[in-house]
Amino acid sequence: MSINVIPSGQACGAAITGVDLSKPLTDAQVAEIRAAWLEHHVLSFPGQDISDDDLERFTLYFGGFGHDPFFDPIGGREHIAAIRRDANEKSPLFAENWHSDWSFQEHPPAGTCLRSITIPPTGGDTLFANQHAALDVMPSDLRAKLEGKIAIHSAQLAYAPDGAYGEKDEDRSMAIRPDESARETRLHPLIRAHPETGRLGLFSCMGYIIGFEDMTQEEALPLLQELYAWQSSDEFVYRHKWEPGMLVMWDNRSVLHCATGGYEGHDRLLHRTTIAAYGH
Ligand code: SIN
C-alpha cells in the first residue's frame, strides 16, 4: 500500500500516514518516503508507537549515522542524543536560533530525525525555513552581494568553552559537552546545488557561519545579518506542532530550523539521530 503524503500548505513540510515505523519498511516504502522528503524537505509521521531501535532502523534507511559532536549520547546508544528540557529549567532554550545541523563539519549531515517522547501541552514548536524558496525569490541586489561567496563555518559561538553552551552555561539538563575543537573552521559555498535534487539553495546561516572568505568581518557581519533576516522571513517558514508519538525528519541541505519556547513548567524530551551526508 502506498504512503499518504499530506502537504502542510506552508512553505515546506508534509505529514505522512499509511506507514507503521515500528516495523521494517519495504524498499518501495523507503523510496516513496525519500521522494516525499526531497520534495517537501520536512516530513512528520504522526501516531507512531516507536522505540529507539525503530528510530535507528528508520535513520539507516536514508544513509549512515552522522557524527554528533558536543553532545553525549543517551545511555546504551552511540548515535542517539536527547533533546531535553526539564520543567523547572532556567538555562536559555537550546537551539532557539536558526541553523542547519553541524554545518561546520566537512560533510554535514544530510538530515536529522527527531522522535517525540514527552511533549508539553503548549509551545515547543519547531520552525523550519525553506532555503530553496528563500533563494528563488531573493531580491536581486542581495543575491548579487552573495553570488559566489564562500562561507566560513565554525561551532565556536555555540560550543567553544567560552561559547553560548560553554563553561558559563549552567543547570542545563541536556548533555552538551563544549570543546576547544569547536574553534575549527570549514568552508562551504553559500549558494549551492542540493546533492540529490540539484536544486539551488542557501546553505546555513549566521551563527554557524562566522564570515565569508576574502571579506573583512566589518563587511561580512552586516551582510550575514541581512541574509539571516531574509532567510528566516515568515513566507519561507513552516511551523511544526509536535504530538507525542511523532517522528520528524528534515533535510539540512534544504531547510534551516529553530526551536521555540512557551512551555515553562513542563518537561520536553525528544530523541535525535542524524543522517550522514550523501555518500559518506
Ligand atoms: C534541534 O535543533 O535539534 C532541536 C529542535 C527543537 O528542540 O525543536
Short mmCIF file of C-alpha atoms and ligand atoms in Angstrom, two decimals, residues 83 94-95 99 101 112 114 124-127 242 250 257-260 268 270 272, ligand 1:
data_model
loop_
_atom_site.label_atom_id
_atom_site.label_comp_id
_atom_site.label_asym_id
_atom_site.label_seq_id
_atom_site.Cartn_x
_atom_site.Cartn_y
_atom_site.Cartn_z
CA ILE A 83 16.90 16.99 23.19
CA PHE A 94 18.57 25.07 23.34
CA ALA A 95 18.73 25.77 19.57
CA HIS A 99 20.70 26.81 11.91
CA ASP A 101 22.71 20.96 11.89
CA THR A 112 18.05 14.85 11.20
CA LEU A 114 13.58 13.57 15.98
CA GLY A 124 7.80 23.95 21.93
CA ASP A 125 7.01 24.09 18.19
CA THR A 126 9.95 23.68 15.79
CA LEU A 127 10.21 26.16 12.91
CA TRP A 242 4.51 18.30 17.98
CA TRP A 250 14.22 17.09 7.89
CA HIS A 257 15.36 25.09 11.74
CA CYS A 258 14.84 26.79 15.07
CA ALA A 259 13.43 25.68 18.44
CA THR A 260 10.79 27.76 20.23
CA ARG A 268 10.01 18.29 26.86
CA LEU A 270 12.82 14.06 22.13
CA ARG A 272 17.51 12.59 17.89
C1 SIN B 1 17.23 20.82 17.27
O1 SIN B 1 17.64 21.87 16.77
O2 SIN B 1 17.73 19.73 17.01
C2 SIN B 1 16.10 20.86 18.27
C3 SIN B 1 14.86 21.47 17.75
C4 SIN B 1 13.81 21.56 18.82
O3 SIN B 1 14.08 21.31 20.00
O4 SIN B 1 12.67 21.94 18.48
#
